[in-house]
C-alpha cells in the first residue's frame, strides 16, 4: 500500500485557520463530550464552531458499535456536512471515520450497506468529505491509520480502506493533561505494544520500523512518568509515541498480542491497551526463539531475530530475559493486571480460541493453539517488581 502523507498539526489553536483553508461551511462533529470538556478543547473551540452550521454526534458507547455508526449515518445524511471533525479517543475517531465514509457510499440510506461494509462483504468505493482527527488520549494512534474497528453483533471487525485515513491530524499534548491515571496507562500501553508488535510484524518495512522504534523508545522511557508523576514533557513524548505507533501499524498492522486482546476486553472489560499488554512479554520471549522451521516471515529467522534485537535495544536491555523483566516492571508500575489476575476464574482456552487468525498470521513465528496455551500458562500469577 502506498503511504499517503498526512499533515500533522501540533496545536488545537490551528483548527480555526484550517477550517478557513478548507472553506468549511457545515461541520459534522463526532465528539466524546466528557473528553471534549475535560481536555480543555471545548473552551478553545466553542467560539470557532459558532461561526459554522454544526451538528454534534456524541451519544455513543465505548468501542464502536454498528448501531452507533448507523445512527450517525442517518444524522450525517440529513445534515449534509462538508467537513467531519472527530474529537476524543479511539472510539470517537473510528466512529467518525466510518460515519464520514459510509454515509457517502451508494445505497448508504439502507442499513444493509453499512453492515455489509463493516463485515467486509462489500468494499468502500467513494471517498468521504475532508476529515480532521483530534485525539484527546495518547494511545490508539487512530488518527494516523486507514482502518477502523467496529463491533457487529458483539463480534469485532476491522474495516480497512485508504480513504479512512483522516486528512488532518491535530495532536496537541495539552489535551491529554487532564487524563486520569488509568486511561493514561491503558492508552500508553497500547502505543508501546503497537510499536513493539510493528517491529516484529511480518509486514514490517524499513519505513514502518523507523516510526515504530522511535515510538517504542519514547513510550518505554516516558510512560511511567506520564502515569505516576505527569510532566508536560512526558505527555508530549507519549503523544508523539502514540502518533508514530499509529503510523507504524498503518503500514504493518498488529500481531499476536492484539489478536489475543479483544476477548479480554469484550468478556472481562479490560481496557484495550492493558488487554494487549498482558501477553506482550510472553510473545516477546516466544518470538525471540524463532527458527527457520517455524518462521512465517519470508525474509527468514535471522531477519526476525535482528528485529527482535532492535526491540531489546529500544528497551535498553542485552538479552530476552532482561527485556521481559523490564516489560514486567513497567506493567506493574502502571498497574496493569497480569493475565492470571484477569483470568482468576476465567478460561485461558477461550482466550486462545478467540484469537483473530489474520493478526496471528502477521506474527513472525508460527504458533499453534497448544503452543499459545503453553506460552500463556507460564505467565506469572503475581506481577514481578
Ligand atoms: Zn491497539
Coordinates of C-alpha atoms and ligand atoms in Angstrom, one line a residue:
X1 CA 0.0 0.0 0.0
X2 CA 1.3 3.4 -0.8
X3 CA 1.5 5.6 2.3
X4 CA -0.3 8.9 2.0
X5 CA 1.4 11.8 3.7
X6 CA -0.9 13.3 6.3
X7 CA -0.1 16.8 7.7
X8 CA 0.4 16.7 11.5
X9 CA -0.6 19.8 13.4
X10 CA 0.5 20.2 17.0
X11 CA -1.7 22.9 18.3
X12 CA -5.5 22.8 18.7
X13 CA -5.5 26.6 18.2
X14 CA -4.9 26.0 14.5
X15 CA -8.4 24.4 13.9
X16 CA -9.7 27.9 13.1
X17 CA -7.3 28.6 10.3
X18 CA -7.5 25.1 9.0
X19 CA -11.3 25.4 8.6
X20 CA -10.9 28.6 6.8
X21 CA -8.4 27.0 4.4
X22 CA -10.9 24.2 3.8
X23 CA -13.6 26.8 3.1
X24 CA -15.8 24.9 5.5
X25 CA -19.4 25.8 6.0
X26 CA -21.2 22.8 7.6
X27 CA -19.4 20.8 10.3
X28 CA -20.3 17.3 11.4
X29 CA -18.7 16.8 14.9
X30 CA -18.2 13.4 16.4
X31 CA -17.4 14.3 19.9
X32 CA -16.8 12.4 23.2
X33 CA -18.4 15.1 25.3
X34 CA -16.7 14.3 28.7
X35 CA -13.3 14.3 26.9
X36 CA -14.2 17.5 25.0
X37 CA -14.8 19.4 28.2
X38 CA -12.1 17.8 30.4
X39 CA -9.4 18.2 27.8
X40 CA -9.9 22.0 27.5
X41 CA -10.8 21.7 23.8
X42 CA -14.3 23.0 24.5
X43 CA -13.0 26.3 25.9
X44 CA -10.8 26.8 22.9
X45 CA -13.1 25.7 20.1
X46 CA -16.5 26.8 21.3
X47 CA -16.3 30.3 19.6
X48 CA -14.7 28.9 16.5
X49 CA -17.5 26.3 16.0
X50 CA -20.2 29.0 16.5
X51 CA -19.2 30.5 13.1
X52 CA -20.4 27.4 11.3
X53 CA -23.6 25.4 10.9
X54 CA -22.8 22.3 13.1
X55 CA -24.3 19.1 14.1
X56 CA -22.9 17.2 17.1
X57 CA -23.0 13.4 17.3
X58 CA -22.0 12.5 20.8
X59 CA -24.1 9.7 22.3
X60 CA -22.3 6.6 21.7
X61 CA -20.8 3.7 23.6
X62 CA -17.2 2.9 24.3
X63 CA -15.8 0.7 21.5
X64 CA -17.6 1.5 18.2
X65 CA -20.8 -0.4 17.5
X66 CA -22.5 -0.8 14.2
X67 CA -25.7 0.6 15.7
X68 CA -23.9 3.8 16.6
X69 CA -22.4 4.0 13.1
X70 CA -25.9 3.6 11.5
X71 CA -27.4 6.3 13.8
X72 CA -24.5 8.6 12.8
X73 CA -25.1 7.9 9.1
X74 CA -28.7 9.0 9.4
X75 CA -27.7 12.2 11.1
X76 CA -24.9 12.9 8.6
X77 CA -27.2 12.3 5.6
X78 CA -29.9 14.7 6.9
X79 CA -27.3 17.4 7.6
X80 CA -25.0 17.1 4.5
X81 CA -21.8 18.4 6.1
X82 CA -18.7 19.5 4.1
X83 CA -16.1 18.7 6.9
X84 CA -16.0 16.0 9.5
X85 CA -14.3 16.6 12.8
X86 CA -13.5 13.8 15.4
X87 CA -12.6 14.7 18.9
X88 CA -11.9 12.2 21.6
X89 CA -10.2 8.8 22.0
X90 CA -10.1 5.9 19.5
X91 CA -13.8 5.3 19.7
X92 CA -14.8 8.8 18.6
X93 CA -12.1 8.8 15.8
X94 CA -13.0 5.3 14.5
X95 CA -16.8 6.3 14.5
X96 CA -16.1 9.5 12.6
X97 CA -14.0 7.6 10.0
X98 CA -16.8 5.1 9.5
X99 CA -19.7 7.5 9.5
X100 CA -17.9 10.0 7.2
X101 CA -17.0 7.4 4.7
X102 CA -20.0 5.0 4.8
X103 CA -22.5 7.9 4.6
X104 CA -21.4 8.7 1.0
X105 CA -21.5 5.2 -0.4
X106 CA -24.1 4.1 -2.9
X107 CA -27.1 2.7 -1.0
X108 CA -26.0 4.3 2.3
X109 CA -29.6 5.0 3.1
X110 CA -30.1 1.3 3.7
X111 CA -28.7 -0.2 6.9
X112 CA -27.6 -3.3 4.9
X113 CA -25.0 -1.2 3.2
X114 CA -23.1 -0.2 6.4
X115 CA -23.5 -3.8 7.8
X116 CA -22.0 -5.3 4.6
X117 CA -19.1 -2.9 4.6
X118 CA -18.4 -3.4 8.3
X119 CA -18.4 -7.1 7.9
X120 CA -16.1 -6.9 4.8
X121 CA -18.7 -8.3 2.4
X122 CA -18.8 -5.1 0.3
X123 CA -15.9 -2.7 -0.3
X124 CA -15.8 1.1 0.1
X125 CA -15.8 2.9 -3.3
X126 CA -16.3 6.6 -2.7
X127 CA -14.1 8.9 -0.6
X128 CA -15.8 10.9 2.1
X129 CA -15.5 14.7 2.9
X130 CA -12.3 16.0 4.5
X131 CA -11.8 14.8 8.0
X132 CA -9.9 16.3 10.9
X133 CA -9.0 14.0 13.8
X134 CA -8.2 15.5 17.2
X135 CA -7.2 12.8 19.7
X136 CA -7.6 13.5 23.4
X137 CA -5.7 10.4 24.5
X138 CA -2.2 9.3 23.8
X139 CA -2.6 5.8 22.7
X140 CA -4.6 4.4 19.8
X141 CA -2.9 6.3 17.0
X142 CA -6.2 6.0 15.2
X143 CA -5.7 9.5 13.7
X144 CA -2.8 8.1 11.7
X145 CA -4.3 4.8 10.4
X146 CA -6.5 3.8 7.5
X147 CA -8.6 1.3 9.4
X148 CA -11.4 1.4 12.0
X149 CA -12.7 -1.1 14.5
X150 CA -16.4 -1.8 14.6
X151 CA -18.4 -4.4 16.6
X152 CA -21.2 -6.1 14.8
X153 CA -23.5 -8.3 17.0
X154 CA -20.7 -8.4 19.6
X155 CA -18.1 -9.6 17.1
X156 CA -15.1 -7.4 16.3
X157 CA -14.3 -6.3 12.7
X158 CA -11.6 -4.1 11.3
X159 CA -12.6 -2.1 8.2
X160 CA -9.6 -1.0 6.1
X161 CA -9.5 1.4 3.2
X162 CA -7.1 4.3 2.2
X163 CA -10.0 6.8 2.4
X164 CA -10.4 6.1 6.1
X165 CA -7.1 7.8 6.9
X166 CA -8.1 11.3 8.3
X167 CA -6.9 14.1 6.1
X168 CA -5.5 16.1 9.0
X169 CA -4.4 15.1 12.5
X170 CA -4.2 17.6 15.3
X171 CA -2.1 16.0 18.1
X172 CA -1.9 18.6 20.9
X173 CA -0.3 17.2 24.1
X174 CA -2.1 19.8 26.3
X175 CA -5.4 18.0 25.6
X176 CA -4.1 14.9 27.5
X177 CA -3.1 16.8 30.7
X178 CA -6.4 16.1 32.5
X179 CA -6.5 12.4 31.6
X180 CA -7.0 10.1 34.6
X181 CA -4.1 7.8 35.6
X182 CA -5.7 4.6 34.4
X183 CA -6.6 5.9 31.0
X184 CA -3.0 7.3 30.6
X185 CA -1.7 3.9 31.5
X186 CA -4.0 1.9 29.2
X187 CA -3.7 4.1 26.2
X188 CA 0.1 4.5 26.6
X189 CA 0.5 0.7 26.9
X190 CA -1.5 0.4 23.6
X191 CA 1.1 2.7 21.9
X192 CA 4.0 0.7 23.4
X193 CA 2.6 -2.6 22.2
X194 CA 1.6 -1.3 18.8
X195 CA 5.2 -0.1 18.3
X196 CA 6.8 -3.3 19.5
X197 CA 4.4 -5.6 17.5
X198 CA 5.0 -3.4 14.5
X199 CA 8.8 -4.0 14.7
X200 CA 8.5 -7.8 14.7
X201 CA 5.4 -8.0 12.3
X202 CA 5.8 -10.0 9.1
X203 CA 4.7 -6.8 7.2
X204 CA 7.4 -4.6 8.8
X205 CA 9.3 -2.4 6.3
X206 CA 12.2 0.0 6.9
X207 CA 9.8 2.9 6.9
X208 CA 7.5 1.3 9.5
X209 CA 10.4 0.3 11.6
X210 CA 11.7 3.9 11.7
X211 CA 8.3 5.1 13.2
X212 CA 8.0 2.0 15.4
X213 CA 11.4 2.2 17.0
X214 CA 11.1 5.8 17.9
X215 CA 7.6 5.2 19.2
X216 CA 8.6 2.3 21.3
X217 CA 11.6 4.1 22.8
X218 CA 9.5 7.2 23.7
X219 CA 6.7 5.1 25.2
X220 CA 9.1 2.9 27.2
X221 CA 11.1 5.9 28.5
X222 CA 8.1 8.2 29.4
X223 CA 5.0 6.1 30.2
X224 CA 5.8 5.5 33.9
X225 CA 6.3 9.3 34.4
X226 CA 3.2 10.2 32.3
X227 CA 1.1 7.9 34.5
X228 CA 2.5 8.4 38.0
X229 CA 4.0 11.9 38.0
X230 CA 3.0 13.5 34.7
X231 CA 5.1 16.4 33.3
X232 CA 4.4 18.3 30.1
X233 CA 7.5 16.6 28.6
X234 CA 6.2 13.1 29.4
X235 CA 2.8 14.0 28.0
X236 CA 4.4 15.3 24.8
X237 CA 6.5 12.2 24.4
X238 CA 3.5 9.9 24.8
X239 CA 1.5 11.9 22.3
X240 CA 4.4 11.5 19.8
X241 CA 4.8 7.8 20.6
X242 CA 1.1 7.2 20.1
X243 CA 1.0 9.1 16.7
X244 CA 4.2 7.3 15.4
X245 CA 3.0 3.9 16.6
X246 CA -0.2 4.7 14.6
X247 CA 1.9 5.5 11.5
X248 CA 3.8 2.2 12.0
X249 CA 0.7 0.0 12.3
X250 CA -0.9 1.8 9.4
X251 CA 1.8 0.0 7.4
X252 CA 2.2 -3.3 9.3
X253 CA -1.0 -3.9 11.2
X254 CA -0.7 -5.7 14.6
X255 CA 0.2 -9.3 15.7
X256 CA -0.4 -11.9 18.4
X257 CA -0.9 -9.7 21.5
X258 CA -3.6 -7.7 19.7
X259 CA -5.2 -10.9 18.3
X260 CA -5.4 -12.2 21.9
X261 CA -6.7 -9.0 23.4
X262 CA -10.2 -8.5 22.0
X263 CA -11.8 -11.3 24.0
X264 CA -10.2 -10.0 27.3
X265 CA -11.8 -6.6 26.5
X266 CA -15.2 -7.8 25.4
X267 CA -15.6 -10.6 28.1
X268 CA -13.7 -9.2 31.1
X269 CA -13.9 -5.4 30.4
X270 CA -10.1 -5.0 30.5
X271 CA -9.2 -1.7 28.8
X272 CA -7.8 -2.3 25.3
X273 CA -4.2 -1.3 25.9
X274 CA -4.0 -3.3 29.1
X275 CA -5.6 -6.3 27.5
X276 CA -2.9 -6.2 24.8
X277 CA 0.0 -5.6 27.2
X278 CA -0.8 -8.7 29.3
X279 CA 0.6 -11.1 26.6
X280 CA 3.4 -8.8 25.3
X281 CA 6.2 -10.3 27.5
X282 CA 5.2 -14.0 26.7
X283 CA 5.0 -13.3 23.0
X284 CA 8.4 -11.4 23.1
X285 CA 10.0 -14.5 24.6
X286 CA 8.2 -16.8 22.2
X287 CA 9.1 -14.8 19.1
X288 CA 12.7 -14.4 20.1
X289 CA 13.1 -18.2 19.7
X290 CA 12.0 -18.3 16.1
X291 CA 13.8 -20.8 13.8
X292 CA 13.8 -21.2 10.0
X293 CA 11.3 -24.2 10.5
X294 CA 8.6 -22.1 12.2
X295 CA 9.4 -18.6 10.7
X296 CA 6.4 -17.0 8.9
X297 CA 8.4 -14.0 7.6
X298 CA 9.7 -14.8 4.1
X299 CA 12.9 -12.9 5.0
X300 CA 13.8 -15.7 7.3
X301 CA 14.5 -16.3 11.0
X302 CA 17.8 -14.3 11.1
X303 CA 16.0 -11.2 9.8
X304 CA 13.3 -11.6 12.5
X305 CA 15.9 -12.1 15.2
X306 CA 17.7 -8.9 14.0
X307 CA 14.4 -7.0 14.5
X308 CA 13.9 -8.6 18.0
X309 CA 17.5 -7.3 18.8
X310 CA 16.3 -3.8 17.8
X311 CA 13.4 -4.2 20.4
X312 CA 15.9 -5.3 23.1
X313 CA 18.0 -2.2 22.2
X314 CA 15.0 0.1 22.4
X315 CA 14.2 -1.4 25.9
X316 CA 17.9 -0.8 26.9
X317 CA 18.5 -4.4 27.6
X318 CA 21.0 -7.1 26.4
X319 CA 19.0 -10.3 26.5
X320 CA 15.5 -11.5 26.1
X321 CA 15.1 -12.4 29.8
X322 CA 16.2 -8.9 30.8
X323 CA 13.8 -7.4 28.3
X324 CA 10.9 -9.5 29.6
X325 CA 11.7 -8.4 33.2
X326 CA 11.8 -4.7 32.1
X327 CA 8.4 -5.1 30.4
X328 CA 7.0 -6.8 33.6
X329 CA 8.4 -4.0 35.8
X330 CA 6.8 -1.3 33.6
X331 CA 3.4 -3.1 33.6
X332 CA 3.5 -3.4 37.3
X333 CA 4.5 0.3 37.8
X334 CA 1.5 1.4 35.7
X335 CA -0.8 -1.1 37.5
X336 CA -1.6 -3.2 34.5
X337 CA -3.2 -6.6 35.7
X338 CA -1.4 -9.8 34.8
X339 CA -3.2 -12.4 32.6
X340 CA -3.8 -14.7 35.5
X341 CA -5.2 -11.9 37.6
X342 CA -7.7 -11.2 34.8
X343 CA -8.5 -15.0 34.4
X344 CA -8.7 -15.8 38.1
X345 CA -12.0 -17.6 37.5
X346 CA -11.7 -17.4 33.7
X347 CA -10.7 -19.7 30.9
X348 CA -7.4 -19.4 29.0
X349 CA -8.6 -21.8 26.3
X350 CA -11.4 -19.4 25.4
X351 CA -8.9 -16.5 25.1
X352 CA -6.7 -18.6 22.8
X353 CA -9.7 -19.9 20.7
X354 CA -11.0 -16.3 20.2
X355 CA -7.7 -15.1 18.7
X356 CA -8.0 -13.3 15.4
X357 CA -6.4 -15.5 12.7
X358 CA -5.4 -12.6 10.4
X359 CA -3.4 -11.0 13.2
X360 CA -1.8 -14.3 14.2
X361 CA -0.6 -14.8 10.6
X362 CA 1.2 -11.5 10.9
X363 CA 3.2 -12.8 13.9
X364 CA 6.7 -13.6 12.8
X365 CA 6.8 -17.1 14.4
X366 CA 4.1 -19.7 13.6
X367 CA 2.1 -20.5 16.7
X368 CA -0.3 -23.4 17.3
X369 CA -3.2 -23.4 19.7
X370 CA -1.2 -25.8 22.0
X371 CA 1.9 -23.5 22.0
X372 CA -0.2 -20.5 22.8
X373 CA -1.8 -22.2 25.8
X374 CA 1.7 -23.4 27.0
X375 CA 3.3 -19.9 26.5
X376 CA 0.5 -18.0 28.2
X377 CA 0.2 -20.5 31.1
X378 CA 3.8 -19.7 32.0
X379 CA 2.8 -16.1 32.8
X380 CA 3.4 -15.4 36.5
X381 CA 0.4 -15.2 38.8
X382 CA 1.7 -12.0 40.6
X383 CA 3.3 -9.0 39.0
X384 CA 7.0 -9.1 39.2
X385 CA 8.5 -6.0 40.8
Ligands
LIG1 ZN1 -4.3 -1.3 19.9

